[in-house]
């Protein structure tokens, strides 16, 4: 996977406050109201994978952390100070655009249920691992960066999101 470069400095107070406001608006958007990996509805206390550009719930955040930072870099919307480029990546992607890439070939594969998420069971863990580590359903022959560049030019339609 082509590595999306994310800054690693600590945002100063002004940058962090500005970005907290931007994130509060992003999490309210229809494209981000549900966790990227399970049916849990997100709130202001959500988490995110800053390099994947996706909002995730608390339950899924722990599984993302276990994937390793080479796959998913997890941050809290409220507990962490956010850098400008992290928020910009969240704005570029959204959960709907990310699903169009990572779940392009998912077909009728079973998705985790609310119960799977609440229990953080093997169904949820395997789904997340298959989705990001194994790239089981991802767009073939295109990196995430190539996909988002085409999507920004209107060449790629966003996948519908089940609410």
PDB file of C-alpha atoms in Angstrom:
ATOM      1  CA  UNK A   1       0.000   0.000   0.000  1.00  0.00           C
ATOM      2  CA  UNK A   2       1.288   3.444  -0.841  1.00  0.00           C
ATOM      3  CA  UNK A   3       2.040   5.172   2.422  1.00  0.00           C
ATOM      4  CA  UNK A   4       0.142   8.380   3.004  1.00  0.00           C
ATOM      5  CA  UNK A   5       2.594  10.618   4.806  1.00  0.00           C
ATOM      6  CA  UNK A   6       1.200  12.074   8.019  1.00  0.00           C
ATOM      7  CA  UNK A   7       2.972  14.647  10.148  1.00  0.00           C
ATOM      8  CA  UNK A   8       4.059  13.565  13.613  1.00  0.00           C
ATOM      9  CA  UNK A   9       4.551  16.875  15.425  1.00  0.00           C
ATOM     10  CA  UNK A  10       2.272  17.948  18.279  1.00  0.00           C
ATOM     11  CA  UNK A  11      -0.197  20.608  17.165  1.00  0.00           C
ATOM     12  CA  UNK A  12       0.011  23.857  19.106  1.00  0.00           C
ATOM     13  CA  UNK A  13      -3.072  25.065  21.003  1.00  0.00           C
ATOM     14  CA  UNK A  14      -4.307  27.312  18.172  1.00  0.00           C
ATOM     15  CA  UNK A  15      -3.998  24.609  15.508  1.00  0.00           C
ATOM     16  CA  UNK A  16      -5.573  21.987  17.791  1.00  0.00           C
ATOM     17  CA  UNK A  17      -8.566  24.192  18.625  1.00  0.00           C
ATOM     18  CA  UNK A  18      -9.145  25.111  14.987  1.00  0.00           C
ATOM     19  CA  UNK A  19      -9.008  21.439  14.000  1.00  0.00           C
ATOM     20  CA  UNK A  20     -11.320  20.349  16.813  1.00  0.00           C
ATOM     21  CA  UNK A  21     -14.001  22.604  15.291  1.00  0.00           C
ATOM     22  CA  UNK A  22     -13.372  21.177  11.809  1.00  0.00           C
ATOM     23  CA  UNK A  23     -13.668  17.621  13.153  1.00  0.00           C
ATOM     24  CA  UNK A  24     -16.944  18.382  14.929  1.00  0.00           C
ATOM     25  CA  UNK A  25     -18.388  19.452  11.586  1.00  0.00           C
ATOM     26  CA  UNK A  26     -16.976  16.439   9.734  1.00  0.00           C
ATOM     27  CA  UNK A  27     -18.393  13.890  12.173  1.00  0.00           C
ATOM     28  CA  UNK A  28     -21.898  15.368  11.659  1.00  0.00           C
ATOM     29  CA  UNK A  29     -21.823  14.850   7.889  1.00  0.00           C
ATOM     30  CA  UNK A  30     -24.014  12.042   6.506  1.00  0.00           C
ATOM     31  CA  UNK A  31     -20.917  10.412   4.979  1.00  0.00           C
ATOM     32  CA  UNK A  32     -19.441   9.954   8.470  1.00  0.00           C
ATOM     33  CA  UNK A  33     -22.319   9.218  10.845  1.00  0.00           C
ATOM     34  CA  UNK A  34     -21.626   5.490  11.037  1.00  0.00           C
ATOM     35  CA  UNK A  35     -18.397   3.708  11.942  1.00  0.00           C
ATOM     36  CA  UNK A  36     -16.401   2.740   8.860  1.00  0.00           C
ATOM     37  CA  UNK A  37     -16.292  -0.903   9.985  1.00  0.00           C
ATOM     38  CA  UNK A  38     -19.456  -1.674  11.949  1.00  0.00           C
ATOM     39  CA  UNK A  39     -23.032  -0.392  12.312  1.00  0.00           C
ATOM     40  CA  UNK A  40     -22.373   1.750  15.407  1.00  0.00           C
ATOM     41  CA  UNK A  41     -23.590   5.329  15.002  1.00  0.00           C
ATOM     42  CA  UNK A  42     -20.791   7.789  15.757  1.00  0.00           C
ATOM     43  CA  UNK A  43     -20.884  10.673  18.203  1.00  0.00           C
ATOM     44  CA  UNK A  44     -18.564  13.556  19.049  1.00  0.00           C
ATOM     45  CA  UNK A  45     -16.379  11.161  21.092  1.00  0.00           C
ATOM     46  CA  UNK A  46     -15.483   9.021  18.083  1.00  0.00           C
ATOM     47  CA  UNK A  47     -12.056   7.909  16.962  1.00  0.00           C
ATOM     48  CA  UNK A  48     -10.385   8.011  13.559  1.00  0.00           C
ATOM     49  CA  UNK A  49      -7.720   6.397  11.463  1.00  0.00           C
ATOM     50  CA  UNK A  50      -5.862   9.493  10.314  1.00  0.00           C
ATOM     51  CA  UNK A  51      -4.012   7.826   7.440  1.00  0.00           C
ATOM     52  CA  UNK A  52      -7.055   5.910   6.162  1.00  0.00           C
ATOM     53  CA  UNK A  53      -9.238   9.019   6.514  1.00  0.00           C
ATOM     54  CA  UNK A  54     -12.026   7.187   8.319  1.00  0.00           C
ATOM     55  CA  UNK A  55     -14.057   7.754  11.449  1.00  0.00           C
ATOM     56  CA  UNK A  56     -14.404   4.681  13.642  1.00  0.00           C
ATOM     57  CA  UNK A  57     -16.062   3.771  16.936  1.00  0.00           C
ATOM     58  CA  UNK A  58     -14.273   3.039  20.203  1.00  0.00           C
ATOM     59  CA  UNK A  59     -14.673  -0.728  19.733  1.00  0.00           C
ATOM     60  CA  UNK A  60     -13.109  -0.702  16.260  1.00  0.00           C
ATOM     61  CA  UNK A  61     -10.351   1.711  17.313  1.00  0.00           C
ATOM     62  CA  UNK A  62      -8.735  -0.961  19.484  1.00  0.00           C
ATOM     63  CA  UNK A  63      -8.682  -3.428  16.604  1.00  0.00           C
ATOM     64  CA  UNK A  64      -7.225  -0.772  14.289  1.00  0.00           C
ATOM     65  CA  UNK A  65      -4.462  -0.107  16.851  1.00  0.00           C
ATOM     66  CA  UNK A  66      -3.616  -3.810  16.831  1.00  0.00           C
ATOM     67  CA  UNK A  67      -3.128  -3.723  13.048  1.00  0.00           C
ATOM     68  CA  UNK A  68      -0.059  -1.544  13.614  1.00  0.00           C
ATOM     69  CA  UNK A  69       0.731   2.035  12.601  1.00  0.00           C
ATOM     70  CA  UNK A  70       1.979   0.857   9.207  1.00  0.00           C
ATOM     71  CA  UNK A  71      -1.688   0.097   8.410  1.00  0.00           C
ATOM     72  CA  UNK A  72      -3.809   2.360  10.637  1.00  0.00           C
ATOM     73  CA  UNK A  73      -2.846   5.367  12.775  1.00  0.00           C
ATOM     74  CA  UNK A  74      -5.597   5.849  15.353  1.00  0.00           C
ATOM     75  CA  UNK A  75      -6.405   9.113  17.134  1.00  0.00           C
ATOM     76  CA  UNK A  76      -9.237  10.280  19.370  1.00  0.00           C
ATOM     77  CA  UNK A  77     -11.334  13.209  18.166  1.00  0.00           C
ATOM     78  CA  UNK A  78     -11.392  14.595  21.719  1.00  0.00           C
ATOM     79  CA  UNK A  79      -8.314  13.319  23.524  1.00  0.00           C
ATOM     80  CA  UNK A  80      -5.675  14.091  20.896  1.00  0.00           C
ATOM     81  CA  UNK A  81      -4.477  17.382  19.420  1.00  0.00           C
ATOM     82  CA  UNK A  82      -5.016  17.202  15.671  1.00  0.00           C
ATOM     83  CA  UNK A  83      -2.610  18.518  13.034  1.00  0.00           C
ATOM     84  CA  UNK A  84      -3.876  20.308   9.923  1.00  0.00           C
ATOM     85  CA  UNK A  85      -2.832  17.530   7.537  1.00  0.00           C
ATOM     86  CA  UNK A  86      -4.652  14.886   9.577  1.00  0.00           C
ATOM     87  CA  UNK A  87      -7.931  16.801   9.299  1.00  0.00           C
ATOM     88  CA  UNK A  88      -7.295  17.512   5.622  1.00  0.00           C
ATOM     89  CA  UNK A  89      -6.976  13.767   5.004  1.00  0.00           C
ATOM     90  CA  UNK A  90     -10.245  13.142   6.845  1.00  0.00           C
ATOM     91  CA  UNK A  91     -11.885  15.780   4.620  1.00  0.00           C
ATOM     92  CA  UNK A  92     -10.436  14.182   1.458  1.00  0.00           C
ATOM     93  CA  UNK A  93     -11.725  10.719   2.290  1.00  0.00           C
ATOM     94  CA  UNK A  94     -14.825  10.398   4.517  1.00  0.00           C
ATOM     95  CA  UNK A  95     -16.226   7.006   5.453  1.00  0.00           C
ATOM     96  CA  UNK A  96     -18.253   6.775   2.247  1.00  0.00           C
ATOM     97  CA  UNK A  97     -15.302   7.403  -0.095  1.00  0.00           C
ATOM     98  CA  UNK A  98     -13.112   5.058   1.926  1.00  0.00           C
ATOM     99  CA  UNK A  99     -15.770   2.328   1.676  1.00  0.00           C
ATOM    100  CA  UNK A 100     -15.830   2.829  -2.094  1.00  0.00           C
ATOM    101  CA  UNK A 101     -12.121   1.922  -2.093  1.00  0.00           C
ATOM    102  CA  UNK A 102     -11.769  -0.669   0.711  1.00  0.00           C
ATOM    103  CA  UNK A 103     -15.116  -2.407   0.073  1.00  0.00           C
ATOM    104  CA  UNK A 104     -15.312  -2.087  -3.721  1.00  0.00           C
ATOM    105  CA  UNK A 105     -15.483  -5.862  -4.195  1.00  0.00           C
ATOM    106  CA  UNK A 106     -17.250  -6.887  -0.991  1.00  0.00           C
ATOM    107  CA  UNK A 107     -20.333  -8.241  -2.748  1.00  0.00           C
ATOM    108  CA  UNK A 108     -22.445 -10.264  -0.341  1.00  0.00           C
ATOM    109  CA  UNK A 109     -19.677 -10.886   2.192  1.00  0.00           C
ATOM    110  CA  UNK A 110     -21.097 -10.670   5.714  1.00  0.00           C
ATOM    111  CA  UNK A 111     -20.487  -7.403   7.543  1.00  0.00           C
ATOM    112  CA  UNK A 112     -20.140  -7.202  11.339  1.00  0.00           C
ATOM    113  CA  UNK A 113     -23.338  -6.689  13.306  1.00  0.00           C
ATOM    114  CA  UNK A 114     -23.965  -4.392  16.261  1.00  0.00           C
ATOM    115  CA  UNK A 115     -23.538  -7.416  18.533  1.00  0.00           C
ATOM    116  CA  UNK A 116     -20.181  -8.266  16.903  1.00  0.00           C
ATOM    117  CA  UNK A 117     -19.030  -4.695  17.550  1.00  0.00           C
ATOM    118  CA  UNK A 118     -20.236  -4.621  21.156  1.00  0.00           C
ATOM    119  CA  UNK A 119     -18.458  -7.911  21.866  1.00  0.00           C
ATOM    120  CA  UNK A 120     -15.377  -7.061  19.782  1.00  0.00           C
ATOM    121  CA  UNK A 121     -15.539 -10.676  18.650  1.00  0.00           C
ATOM    122  CA  UNK A 122     -13.652 -12.597  15.970  1.00  0.00           C
ATOM    123  CA  UNK A 123     -16.168 -11.638  13.287  1.00  0.00           C
ATOM    124  CA  UNK A 124     -15.344  -7.957  13.769  1.00  0.00           C
ATOM    125  CA  UNK A 125     -11.599  -8.540  14.144  1.00  0.00           C
ATOM    126  CA  UNK A 126     -11.441 -10.746  11.048  1.00  0.00           C
ATOM    127  CA  UNK A 127     -13.497  -8.279   9.010  1.00  0.00           C
ATOM    128  CA  UNK A 128     -11.166  -5.389   9.862  1.00  0.00           C
ATOM    129  CA  UNK A 129      -8.041  -7.485   9.273  1.00  0.00           C
ATOM    130  CA  UNK A 130      -9.388  -8.766   5.929  1.00  0.00           C
ATOM    131  CA  UNK A 131     -10.389  -5.241   4.898  1.00  0.00           C
ATOM    132  CA  UNK A 132      -7.146  -3.377   5.599  1.00  0.00           C
ATOM    133  CA  UNK A 133      -4.327  -5.853   6.134  1.00  0.00           C
ATOM    134  CA  UNK A 134      -5.321  -8.425   3.506  1.00  0.00           C
ATOM    135  CA  UNK A 135      -7.025  -5.826   1.230  1.00  0.00           C
ATOM    136  CA  UNK A 136      -9.556  -8.546   0.458  1.00  0.00           C
ATOM    137  CA  UNK A 137     -12.221  -6.258  -1.052  1.00  0.00           C
ATOM    138  CA  UNK A 138     -10.149  -3.221  -2.100  1.00  0.00           C
ATOM    139  CA  UNK A 139     -10.062  -1.734  -5.580  1.00  0.00           C
ATOM    140  CA  UNK A 140      -7.621  -3.797  -7.623  1.00  0.00           C
ATOM    141  CA  UNK A 141      -4.664  -2.216  -9.425  1.00  0.00           C
ATOM    142  CA  UNK A 142      -4.978   1.152  -7.710  1.00  0.00           C
ATOM    143  CA  UNK A 143      -3.453   2.565  -4.533  1.00  0.00           C
ATOM    144  CA  UNK A 144      -5.611   4.557  -2.121  1.00  0.00           C
ATOM    145  CA  UNK A 145      -3.816   7.721  -3.283  1.00  0.00           C
ATOM    146  CA  UNK A 146      -4.570   6.992  -6.944  1.00  0.00           C
ATOM    147  CA  UNK A 147      -8.182   6.259  -6.062  1.00  0.00           C
ATOM    148  CA  UNK A 148      -8.713   9.467  -4.092  1.00  0.00           C
ATOM    149  CA  UNK A 149      -7.050  11.510  -6.843  1.00  0.00           C
ATOM    150  CA  UNK A 150      -9.503  10.047  -9.380  1.00  0.00           C
ATOM    151  CA  UNK A 151     -12.382  10.494  -6.942  1.00  0.00           C
ATOM    152  CA  UNK A 152     -11.489  14.168  -6.480  1.00  0.00           C
ATOM    153  CA  UNK A 153     -11.688  14.564 -10.270  1.00  0.00           C
ATOM    154  CA  UNK A 154     -15.151  12.961 -10.308  1.00  0.00           C
ATOM    155  CA  UNK A 155     -13.957   9.779 -12.035  1.00  0.00           C
ATOM    156  CA  UNK A 156     -14.948   7.451  -9.180  1.00  0.00           C
ATOM    157  CA  UNK A 157     -18.436   7.277  -7.752  1.00  0.00           C
ATOM    158  CA  UNK A 158     -18.785   6.976  -3.991  1.00  0.00           C
ATOM    159  CA  UNK A 159     -20.338   3.771  -2.702  1.00  0.00           C
ATOM    160  CA  UNK A 160     -23.717   4.092  -1.007  1.00  0.00           C
ATOM    161  CA  UNK A 161     -23.681   3.762   2.746  1.00  0.00           C
ATOM    162  CA  UNK A 162     -26.192   1.613   4.630  1.00  0.00           C
ATOM    163  CA  UNK A 163     -27.697   3.538   7.524  1.00  0.00           C
TER     164      UNK A 163
END
